[in-house]
Coordinates of C-alpha atoms and ligand atoms in Angstrom, one line a residue:
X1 CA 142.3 138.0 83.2
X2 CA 142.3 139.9 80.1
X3 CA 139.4 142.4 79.4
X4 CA 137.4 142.9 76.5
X5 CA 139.0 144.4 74.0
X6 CA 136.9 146.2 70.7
X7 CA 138.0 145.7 67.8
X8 CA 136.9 147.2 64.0
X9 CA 138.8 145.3 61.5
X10 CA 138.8 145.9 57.5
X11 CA 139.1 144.0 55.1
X12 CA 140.0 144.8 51.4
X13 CA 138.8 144.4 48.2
X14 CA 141.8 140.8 47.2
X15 CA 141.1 139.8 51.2
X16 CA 137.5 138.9 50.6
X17 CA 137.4 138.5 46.3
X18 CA 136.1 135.2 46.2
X19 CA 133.8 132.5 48.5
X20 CA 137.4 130.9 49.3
X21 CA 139.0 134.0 50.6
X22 CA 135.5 135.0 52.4
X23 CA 135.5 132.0 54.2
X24 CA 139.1 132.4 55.3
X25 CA 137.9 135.7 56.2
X26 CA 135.2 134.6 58.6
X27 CA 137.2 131.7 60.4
X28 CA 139.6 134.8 61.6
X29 CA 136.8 136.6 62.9
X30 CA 135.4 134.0 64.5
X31 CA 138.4 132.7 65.8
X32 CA 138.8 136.5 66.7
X33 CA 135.4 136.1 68.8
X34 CA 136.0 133.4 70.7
X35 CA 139.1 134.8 72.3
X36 CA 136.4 137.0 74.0
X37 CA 136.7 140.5 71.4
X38 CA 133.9 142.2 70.4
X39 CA 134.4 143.1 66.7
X40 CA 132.9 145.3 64.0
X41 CA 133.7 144.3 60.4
X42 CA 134.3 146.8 57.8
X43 CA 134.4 145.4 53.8
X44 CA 135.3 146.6 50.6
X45 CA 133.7 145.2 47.3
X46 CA 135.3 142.1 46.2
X47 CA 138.4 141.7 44.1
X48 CA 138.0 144.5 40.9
X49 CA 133.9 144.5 41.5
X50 CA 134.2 148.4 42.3
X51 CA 136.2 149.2 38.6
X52 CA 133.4 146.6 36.5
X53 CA 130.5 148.7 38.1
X54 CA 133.0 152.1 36.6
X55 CA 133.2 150.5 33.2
X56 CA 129.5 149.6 33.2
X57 CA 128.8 153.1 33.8
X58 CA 130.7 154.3 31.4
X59 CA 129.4 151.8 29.0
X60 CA 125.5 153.3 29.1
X61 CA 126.6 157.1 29.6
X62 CA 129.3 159.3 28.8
X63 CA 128.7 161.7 31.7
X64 CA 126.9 159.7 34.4
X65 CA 125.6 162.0 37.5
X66 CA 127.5 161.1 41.2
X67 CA 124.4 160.7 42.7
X68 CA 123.2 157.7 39.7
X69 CA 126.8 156.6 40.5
X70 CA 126.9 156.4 43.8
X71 CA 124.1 154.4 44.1
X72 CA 125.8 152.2 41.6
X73 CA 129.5 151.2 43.4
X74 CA 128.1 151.2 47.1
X75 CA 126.2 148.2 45.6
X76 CA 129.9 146.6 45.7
X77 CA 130.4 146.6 49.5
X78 CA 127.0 145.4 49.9
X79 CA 127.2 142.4 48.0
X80 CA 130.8 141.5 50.3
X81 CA 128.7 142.2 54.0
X82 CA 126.0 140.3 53.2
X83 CA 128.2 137.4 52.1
X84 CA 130.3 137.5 55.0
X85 CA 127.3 137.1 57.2
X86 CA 126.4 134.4 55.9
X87 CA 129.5 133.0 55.8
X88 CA 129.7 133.8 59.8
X89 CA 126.4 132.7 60.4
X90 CA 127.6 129.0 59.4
X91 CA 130.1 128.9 61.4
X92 CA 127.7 129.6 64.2
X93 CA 128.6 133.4 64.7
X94 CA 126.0 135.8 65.4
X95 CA 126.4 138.3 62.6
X96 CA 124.5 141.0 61.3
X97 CA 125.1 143.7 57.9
X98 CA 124.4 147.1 57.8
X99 CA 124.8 149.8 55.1
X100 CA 126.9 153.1 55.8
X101 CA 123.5 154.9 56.1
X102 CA 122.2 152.1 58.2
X103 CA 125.1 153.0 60.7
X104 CA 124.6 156.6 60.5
X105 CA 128.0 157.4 58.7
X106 CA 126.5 161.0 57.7
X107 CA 128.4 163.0 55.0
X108 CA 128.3 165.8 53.3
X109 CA 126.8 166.2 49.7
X110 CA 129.9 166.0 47.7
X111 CA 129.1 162.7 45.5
X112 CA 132.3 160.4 44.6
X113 CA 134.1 162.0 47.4
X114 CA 132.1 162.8 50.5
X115 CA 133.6 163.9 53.8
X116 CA 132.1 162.1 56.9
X117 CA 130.7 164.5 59.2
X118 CA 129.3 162.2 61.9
X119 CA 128.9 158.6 62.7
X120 CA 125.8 158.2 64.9
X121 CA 126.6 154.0 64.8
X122 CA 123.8 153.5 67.0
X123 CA 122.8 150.1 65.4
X124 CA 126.0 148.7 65.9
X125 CA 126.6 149.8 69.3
X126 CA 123.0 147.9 69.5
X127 CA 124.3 144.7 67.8
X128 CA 127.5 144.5 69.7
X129 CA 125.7 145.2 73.2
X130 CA 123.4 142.0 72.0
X131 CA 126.9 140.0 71.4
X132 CA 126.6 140.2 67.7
X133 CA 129.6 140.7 65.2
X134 CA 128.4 143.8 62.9
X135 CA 129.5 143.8 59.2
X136 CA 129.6 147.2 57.8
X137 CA 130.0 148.2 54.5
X138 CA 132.6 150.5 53.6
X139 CA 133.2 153.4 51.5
X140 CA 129.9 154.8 51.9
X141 CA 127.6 156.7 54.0
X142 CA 124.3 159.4 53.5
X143 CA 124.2 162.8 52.9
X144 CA 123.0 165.5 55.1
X145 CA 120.4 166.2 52.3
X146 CA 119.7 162.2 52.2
X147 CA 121.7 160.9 49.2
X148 CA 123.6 157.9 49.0
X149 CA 127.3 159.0 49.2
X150 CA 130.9 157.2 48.7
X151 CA 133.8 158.5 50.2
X152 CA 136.3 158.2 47.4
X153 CA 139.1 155.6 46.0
X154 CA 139.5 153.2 48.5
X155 CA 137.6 155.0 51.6
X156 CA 136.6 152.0 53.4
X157 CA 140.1 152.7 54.8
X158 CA 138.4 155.5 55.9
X159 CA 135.2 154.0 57.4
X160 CA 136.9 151.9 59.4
X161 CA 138.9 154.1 61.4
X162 CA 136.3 156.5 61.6
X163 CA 133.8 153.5 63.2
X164 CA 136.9 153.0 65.3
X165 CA 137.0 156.4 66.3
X166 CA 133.6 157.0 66.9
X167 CA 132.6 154.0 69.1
X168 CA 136.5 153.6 70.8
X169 CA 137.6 151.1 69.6
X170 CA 141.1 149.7 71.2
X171 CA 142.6 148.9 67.7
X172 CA 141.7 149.1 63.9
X173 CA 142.8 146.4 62.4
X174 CA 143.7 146.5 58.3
X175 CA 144.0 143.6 56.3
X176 CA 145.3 143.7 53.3
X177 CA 147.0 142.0 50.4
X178 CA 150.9 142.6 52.1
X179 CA 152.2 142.0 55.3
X180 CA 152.1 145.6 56.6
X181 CA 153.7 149.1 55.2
X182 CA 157.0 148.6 53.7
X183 CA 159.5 151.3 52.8
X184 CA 158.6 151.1 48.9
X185 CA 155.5 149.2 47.3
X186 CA 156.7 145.2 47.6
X187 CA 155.0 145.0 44.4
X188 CA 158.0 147.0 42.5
X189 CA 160.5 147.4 44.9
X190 CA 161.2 143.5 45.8
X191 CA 163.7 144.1 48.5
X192 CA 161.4 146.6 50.3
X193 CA 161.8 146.4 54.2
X194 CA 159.0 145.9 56.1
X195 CA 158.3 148.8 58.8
X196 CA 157.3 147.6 62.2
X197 CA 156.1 151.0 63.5
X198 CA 155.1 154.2 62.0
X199 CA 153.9 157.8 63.3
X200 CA 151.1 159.5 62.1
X201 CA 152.9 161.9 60.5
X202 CA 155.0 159.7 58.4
X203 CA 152.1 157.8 57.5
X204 CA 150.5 160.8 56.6
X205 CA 152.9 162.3 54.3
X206 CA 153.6 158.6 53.0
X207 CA 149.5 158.4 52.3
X208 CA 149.5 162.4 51.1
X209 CA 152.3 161.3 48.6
X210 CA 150.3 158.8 47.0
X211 CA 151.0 155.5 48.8
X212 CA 147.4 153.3 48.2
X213 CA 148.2 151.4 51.0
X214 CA 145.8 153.2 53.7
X215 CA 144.0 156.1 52.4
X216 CA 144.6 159.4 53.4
X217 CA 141.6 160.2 55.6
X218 CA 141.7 157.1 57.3
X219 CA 144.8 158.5 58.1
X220 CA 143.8 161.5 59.1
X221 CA 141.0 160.0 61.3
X222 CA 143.1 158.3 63.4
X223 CA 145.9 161.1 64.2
X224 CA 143.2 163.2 65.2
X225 CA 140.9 160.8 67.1
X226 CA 144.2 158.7 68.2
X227 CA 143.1 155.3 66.7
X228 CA 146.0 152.5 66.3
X229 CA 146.1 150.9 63.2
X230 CA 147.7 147.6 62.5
X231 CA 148.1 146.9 59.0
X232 CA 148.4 143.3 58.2
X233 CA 148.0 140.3 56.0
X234 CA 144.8 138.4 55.3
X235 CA 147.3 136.1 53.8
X236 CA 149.4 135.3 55.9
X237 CA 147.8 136.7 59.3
X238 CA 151.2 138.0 60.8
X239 CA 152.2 140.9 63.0
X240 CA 152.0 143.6 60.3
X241 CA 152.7 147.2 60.7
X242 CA 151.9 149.9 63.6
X243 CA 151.0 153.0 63.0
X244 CA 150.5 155.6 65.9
X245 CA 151.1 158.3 67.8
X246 CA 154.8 157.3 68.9
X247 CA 157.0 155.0 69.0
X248 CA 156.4 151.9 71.6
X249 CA 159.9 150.9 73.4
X250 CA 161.1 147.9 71.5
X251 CA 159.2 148.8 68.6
X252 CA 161.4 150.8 66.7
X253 CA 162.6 149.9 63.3
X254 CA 165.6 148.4 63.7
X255 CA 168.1 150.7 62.7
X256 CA 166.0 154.2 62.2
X257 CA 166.9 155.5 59.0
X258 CA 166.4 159.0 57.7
X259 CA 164.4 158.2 54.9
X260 CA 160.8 155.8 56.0
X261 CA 159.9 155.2 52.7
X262 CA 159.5 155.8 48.6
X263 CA 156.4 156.3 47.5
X264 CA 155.2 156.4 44.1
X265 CA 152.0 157.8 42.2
X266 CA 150.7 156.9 39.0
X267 CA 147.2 159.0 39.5
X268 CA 147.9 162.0 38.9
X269 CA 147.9 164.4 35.1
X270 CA 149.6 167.5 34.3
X271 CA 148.2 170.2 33.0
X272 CA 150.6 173.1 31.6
X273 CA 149.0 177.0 30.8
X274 CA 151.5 178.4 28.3
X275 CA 152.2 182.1 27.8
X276 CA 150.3 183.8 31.0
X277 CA 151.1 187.4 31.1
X278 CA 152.9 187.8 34.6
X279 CA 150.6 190.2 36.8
X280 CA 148.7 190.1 39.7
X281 CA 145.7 188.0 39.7
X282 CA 146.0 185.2 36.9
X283 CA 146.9 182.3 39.9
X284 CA 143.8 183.3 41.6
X285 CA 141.9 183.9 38.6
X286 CA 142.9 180.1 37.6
X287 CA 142.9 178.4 41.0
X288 CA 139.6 179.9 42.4
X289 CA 137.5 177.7 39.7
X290 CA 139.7 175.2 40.0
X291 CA 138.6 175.1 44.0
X292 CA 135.3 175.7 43.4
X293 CA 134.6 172.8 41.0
X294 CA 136.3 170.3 43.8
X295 CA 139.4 169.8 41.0
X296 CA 142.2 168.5 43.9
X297 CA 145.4 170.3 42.6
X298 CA 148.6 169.0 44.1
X299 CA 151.7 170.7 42.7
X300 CA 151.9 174.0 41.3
X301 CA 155.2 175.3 39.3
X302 CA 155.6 178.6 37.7
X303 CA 158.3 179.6 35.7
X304 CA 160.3 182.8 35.9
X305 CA 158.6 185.5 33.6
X306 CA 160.2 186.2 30.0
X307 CA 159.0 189.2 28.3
X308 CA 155.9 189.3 30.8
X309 CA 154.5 186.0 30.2
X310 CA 155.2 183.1 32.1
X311 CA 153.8 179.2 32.0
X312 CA 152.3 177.8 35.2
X313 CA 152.0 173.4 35.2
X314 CA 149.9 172.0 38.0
X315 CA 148.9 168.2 39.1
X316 CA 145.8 167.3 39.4
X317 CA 144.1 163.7 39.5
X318 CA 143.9 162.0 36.0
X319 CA 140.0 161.4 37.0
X320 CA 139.9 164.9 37.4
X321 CA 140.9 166.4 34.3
X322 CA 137.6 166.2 32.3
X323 CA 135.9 168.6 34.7
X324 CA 139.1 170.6 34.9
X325 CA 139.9 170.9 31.4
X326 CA 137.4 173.2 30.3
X327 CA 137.7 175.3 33.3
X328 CA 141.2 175.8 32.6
X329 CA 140.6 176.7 28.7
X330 CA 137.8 179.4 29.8
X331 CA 140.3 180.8 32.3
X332 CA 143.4 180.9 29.4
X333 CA 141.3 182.6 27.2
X334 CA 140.1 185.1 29.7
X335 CA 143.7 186.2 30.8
X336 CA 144.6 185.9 27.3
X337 CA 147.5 183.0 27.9
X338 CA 148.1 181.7 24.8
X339 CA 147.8 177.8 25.2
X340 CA 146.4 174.9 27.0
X341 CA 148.9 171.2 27.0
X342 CA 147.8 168.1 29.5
X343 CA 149.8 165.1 29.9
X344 CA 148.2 162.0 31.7
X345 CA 152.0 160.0 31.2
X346 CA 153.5 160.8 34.5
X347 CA 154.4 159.6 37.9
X348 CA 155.2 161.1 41.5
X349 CA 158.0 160.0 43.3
X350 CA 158.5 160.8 47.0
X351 CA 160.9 160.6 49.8
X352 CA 159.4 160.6 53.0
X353 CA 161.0 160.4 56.3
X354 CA 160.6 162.0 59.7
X355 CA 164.7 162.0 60.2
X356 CA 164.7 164.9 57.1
X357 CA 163.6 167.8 59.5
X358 CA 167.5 167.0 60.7
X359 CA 169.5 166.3 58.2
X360 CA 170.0 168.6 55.3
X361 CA 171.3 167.2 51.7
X362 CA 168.6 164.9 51.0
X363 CA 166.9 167.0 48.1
X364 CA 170.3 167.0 46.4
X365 CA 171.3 163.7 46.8
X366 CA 167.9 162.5 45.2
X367 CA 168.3 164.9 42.5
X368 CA 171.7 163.1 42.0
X369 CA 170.6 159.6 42.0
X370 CA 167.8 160.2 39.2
X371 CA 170.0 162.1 37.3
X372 CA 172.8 159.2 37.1
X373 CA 169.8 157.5 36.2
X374 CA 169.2 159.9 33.6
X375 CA 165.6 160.4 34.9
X376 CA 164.5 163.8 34.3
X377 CA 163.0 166.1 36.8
X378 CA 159.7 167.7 35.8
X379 CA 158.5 169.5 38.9
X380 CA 159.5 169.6 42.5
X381 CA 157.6 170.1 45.9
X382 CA 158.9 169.6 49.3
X383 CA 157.6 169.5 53.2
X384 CA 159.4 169.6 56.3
X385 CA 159.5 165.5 56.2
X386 CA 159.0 164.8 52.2
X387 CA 160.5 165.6 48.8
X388 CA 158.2 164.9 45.9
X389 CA 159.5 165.3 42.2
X390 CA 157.4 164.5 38.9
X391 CA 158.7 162.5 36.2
X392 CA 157.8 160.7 32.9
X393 CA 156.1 157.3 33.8
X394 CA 158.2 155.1 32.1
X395 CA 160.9 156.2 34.2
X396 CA 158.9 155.2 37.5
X397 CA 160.2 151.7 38.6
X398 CA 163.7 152.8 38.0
X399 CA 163.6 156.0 39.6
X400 CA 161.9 154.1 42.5
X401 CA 164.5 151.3 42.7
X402 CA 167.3 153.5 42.3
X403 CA 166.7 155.9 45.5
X404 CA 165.5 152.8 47.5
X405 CA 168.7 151.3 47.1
X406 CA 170.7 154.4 47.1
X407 CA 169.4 155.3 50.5
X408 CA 169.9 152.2 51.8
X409 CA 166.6 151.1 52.3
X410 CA 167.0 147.7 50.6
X411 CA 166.2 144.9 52.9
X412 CA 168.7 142.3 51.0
X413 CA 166.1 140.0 50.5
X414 CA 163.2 139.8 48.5
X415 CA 159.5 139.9 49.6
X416 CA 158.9 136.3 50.2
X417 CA 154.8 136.1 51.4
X418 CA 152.6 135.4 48.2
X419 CA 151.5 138.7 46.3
X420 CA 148.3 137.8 45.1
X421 CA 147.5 139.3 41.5
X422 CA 144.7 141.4 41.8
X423 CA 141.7 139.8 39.9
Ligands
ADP1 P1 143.1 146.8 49.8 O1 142.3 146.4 48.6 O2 143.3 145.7 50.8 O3 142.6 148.1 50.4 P2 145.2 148.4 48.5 O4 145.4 148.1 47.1 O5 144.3 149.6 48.7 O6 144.5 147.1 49.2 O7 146.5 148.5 49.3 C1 147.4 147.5 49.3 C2 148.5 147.6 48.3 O8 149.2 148.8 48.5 C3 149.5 146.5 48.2 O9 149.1 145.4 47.5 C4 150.7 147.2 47.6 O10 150.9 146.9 46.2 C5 150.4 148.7 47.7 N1 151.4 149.5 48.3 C6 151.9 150.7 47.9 N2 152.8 151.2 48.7 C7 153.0 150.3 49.7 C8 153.8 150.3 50.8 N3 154.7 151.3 51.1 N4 153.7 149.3 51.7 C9 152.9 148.3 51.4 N5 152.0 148.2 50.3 C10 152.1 149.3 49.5
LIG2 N1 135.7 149.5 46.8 C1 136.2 150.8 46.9 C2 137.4 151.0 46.0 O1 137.7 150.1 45.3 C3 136.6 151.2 48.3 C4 137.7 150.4 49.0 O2 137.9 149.3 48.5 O3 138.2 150.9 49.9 O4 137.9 152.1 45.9
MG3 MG1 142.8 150.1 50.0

């Protein structure tokens, strides 16, 4: 017989973005049920809700305060659990909502990006124990000093496999608007391949580069805790992609290429500090408050020093640059650089692939590719298993296409399972 098996499956912001797709939503969970699972439900906010409530902030205030806003977007998620209840409650399925703070998804005070500390999830333990489906809603939590918190750009991602790590779950389950992680983003790369089984790592690095399929501390969550994730369709409801600790046997990817994937990254800015006199103490002097004011730099380049001055060009989010901006002025004038540029027009490209550690050549090759591409590099970074470069946006879906095909990722046929445009 089989046993009981627990499982926390999440569902995204296109799988539940109207009453259609919420009732498709609750006929798989309760079909789910019935085949004797006990399941905790994790939602996002439907379809674009969680952008409106942005614009509508930005509409009344220029500067609105993360607590204000906060309170604001985890409305989103709360509007999807309570519909999905009731939606499961008519088809005759015990079901019962609770906020992040309801669940005891404790964080600390950072607003707009909070870090989950604990999960006490005594309620659902509670409601599971009485043979109830919980609905959670994701992306949020409360703050050791009280506050209503969100964990950042798509962290229900994140609450999910956290739930799944705190209460043991056998499986987190990820549904989605694809059929599982491809080797490029189906939505530019057509002839992406889809990847049957990942590690941790690769998804790490893959979720590190920028790829918005699973978030990056969901990620992290389950390499640590050891939480499989499936990520799958809510379209299509197929056998999606695995990502854990190692491969199963007869789960590898059929022929295991060096390269796992090309990711690309739209989010980030650039910000360039022209004319810094080349002495000890000026990266510190700029990073330090950088840190400080939670500004996420990703990339840092420095050029070689001419007549003692040098430039130094760092990434950062684009949502970041308002706060950073000012910071980085106060600090060029203070080291006496002699200028300040941003751009917000560029894109991250990665390669990522576990087989790199192995085999050497891969930096150059991509180098090559773009350039008979004529896609200039702007900045470089590299890991043992990725190669990141920086280049104008424009030139993204080219530069992506070109090094899927060139390193033979290309699945020689096009995505064929709907790609539903994101409303
Ligand atoms: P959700 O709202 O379900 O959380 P996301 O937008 O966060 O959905 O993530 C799913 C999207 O991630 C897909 O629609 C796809 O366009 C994009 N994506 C980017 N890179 C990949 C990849 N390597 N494999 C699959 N999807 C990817
Ligand atoms: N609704 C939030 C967002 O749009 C969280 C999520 O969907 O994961 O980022
Ligand atoms: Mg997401």
């Amino acid at each position: 017989m089989k046993s009981v098996a627990l499982i926390v499956q999440k569902y995204g912001g296109t799988s539940v973005a109207d009453p259609e797709r919420m009732r498709n939503v609750a006929r798989h969970i309760a079909t789910t049920q019935s085949q004797g699972n006990q399941l905790v439900i994790v939602v996002s906010a439907m379809g674009k809700a969680t952008d409106n409530l942005l614009d509508l902030a930005r509409q009344v205030s220029s500067a609105p305060t993360g607590r204000e806003m906060d309170m604001l977007l985890t409305t989103g998620e709360r509007i999807s659990m309570s519909l999905l209840c009731m939606a499961l409650q008519d088809l005759g399925v015990d079901a019962m909502s609770f906020t992040g703070s309801q669940v005891g998804i404790i964080t600390d005070t950072v607003h707009g990006r909070a870090k989950i500390l604990e999960i006490k999830g005594d309620r659902v333990r509670e409601a599971l124990s009485e043979g109830k489906v919980a609905v959670v809603a994701g992306f949020q939590g409360v703050s050791t000093a009280k506050e209503i918190t969100t964990l950042g750009r798509g962290g229900s991602d994140t609450t999910a496999v956290a739930l799944a790590a705190a209460l043991k779950a056998d499986v987190c389950e990820i549904y989605t608007d694809v059929t599982g992680v491809f080797t490029a983003d189906p939505r530019i790369v057509p002839q992406a391949r889809k990847l049957k089984h990942l590690e941790f790592d690769e998804m790490l690095e893959m979720a590190g580069a920028g790829s918005k399929v699973l978030a990056l501390r969901s990620v992290e969550f389950a390499r640590n805790h050891n939480v499989p994730i499936h990520v799958r369709s809510s379209f299509t409801w197929e056998q999606g992609t695995w990502v854990t600790g190692e491969v199963r046997k007869g789960e590898q990817n059929m022929e295991e290429p060096i390269i796992s994937g090309v990711v690309h990254d739209a989010s980030d800015a650039k910000i360039t500090v022209l004319g810094v006199p080349d002495q000890p103490g000026v990266s510190a002097a700029l990073f330090e408050p950088l840190a400080s004011a939670n500004v996420n730099v990703d990339m840092i380049v420095q050029n070689t020093s001419t007549a003692g001055t040098t430039d130094i060009s760092f990434t950062l989010p684009k949502t970041d640059v308002a706060n950073a901006q000012p910071i980085v002025e106060r600090i060029a004038k203070q080291v006496g650089a002699t200028g300040v540029t941003q751009d917000t027009n560029i894109a991250k490209i990665s390669l990522v692939g576990a087989g790199m550690r192995s085999s050497p050549g891969i930096a150059a090759k991509m180098f090559r590719v773009l350039a008979d591409n004529n896609v200039n590099i702007e900045m470089i970074s590299t890991s043992t298993i990725r190669i990141s470069v920086v280049v104008a946006a424009p030139m993204l879906e080219k530069a992506v296409r070109s090094l899927h095909t060139a390193f033979d990722l290309d699945s020689g046929e096009d995505y064929s399972a709907p790609l539903p445009v994101r409303k």
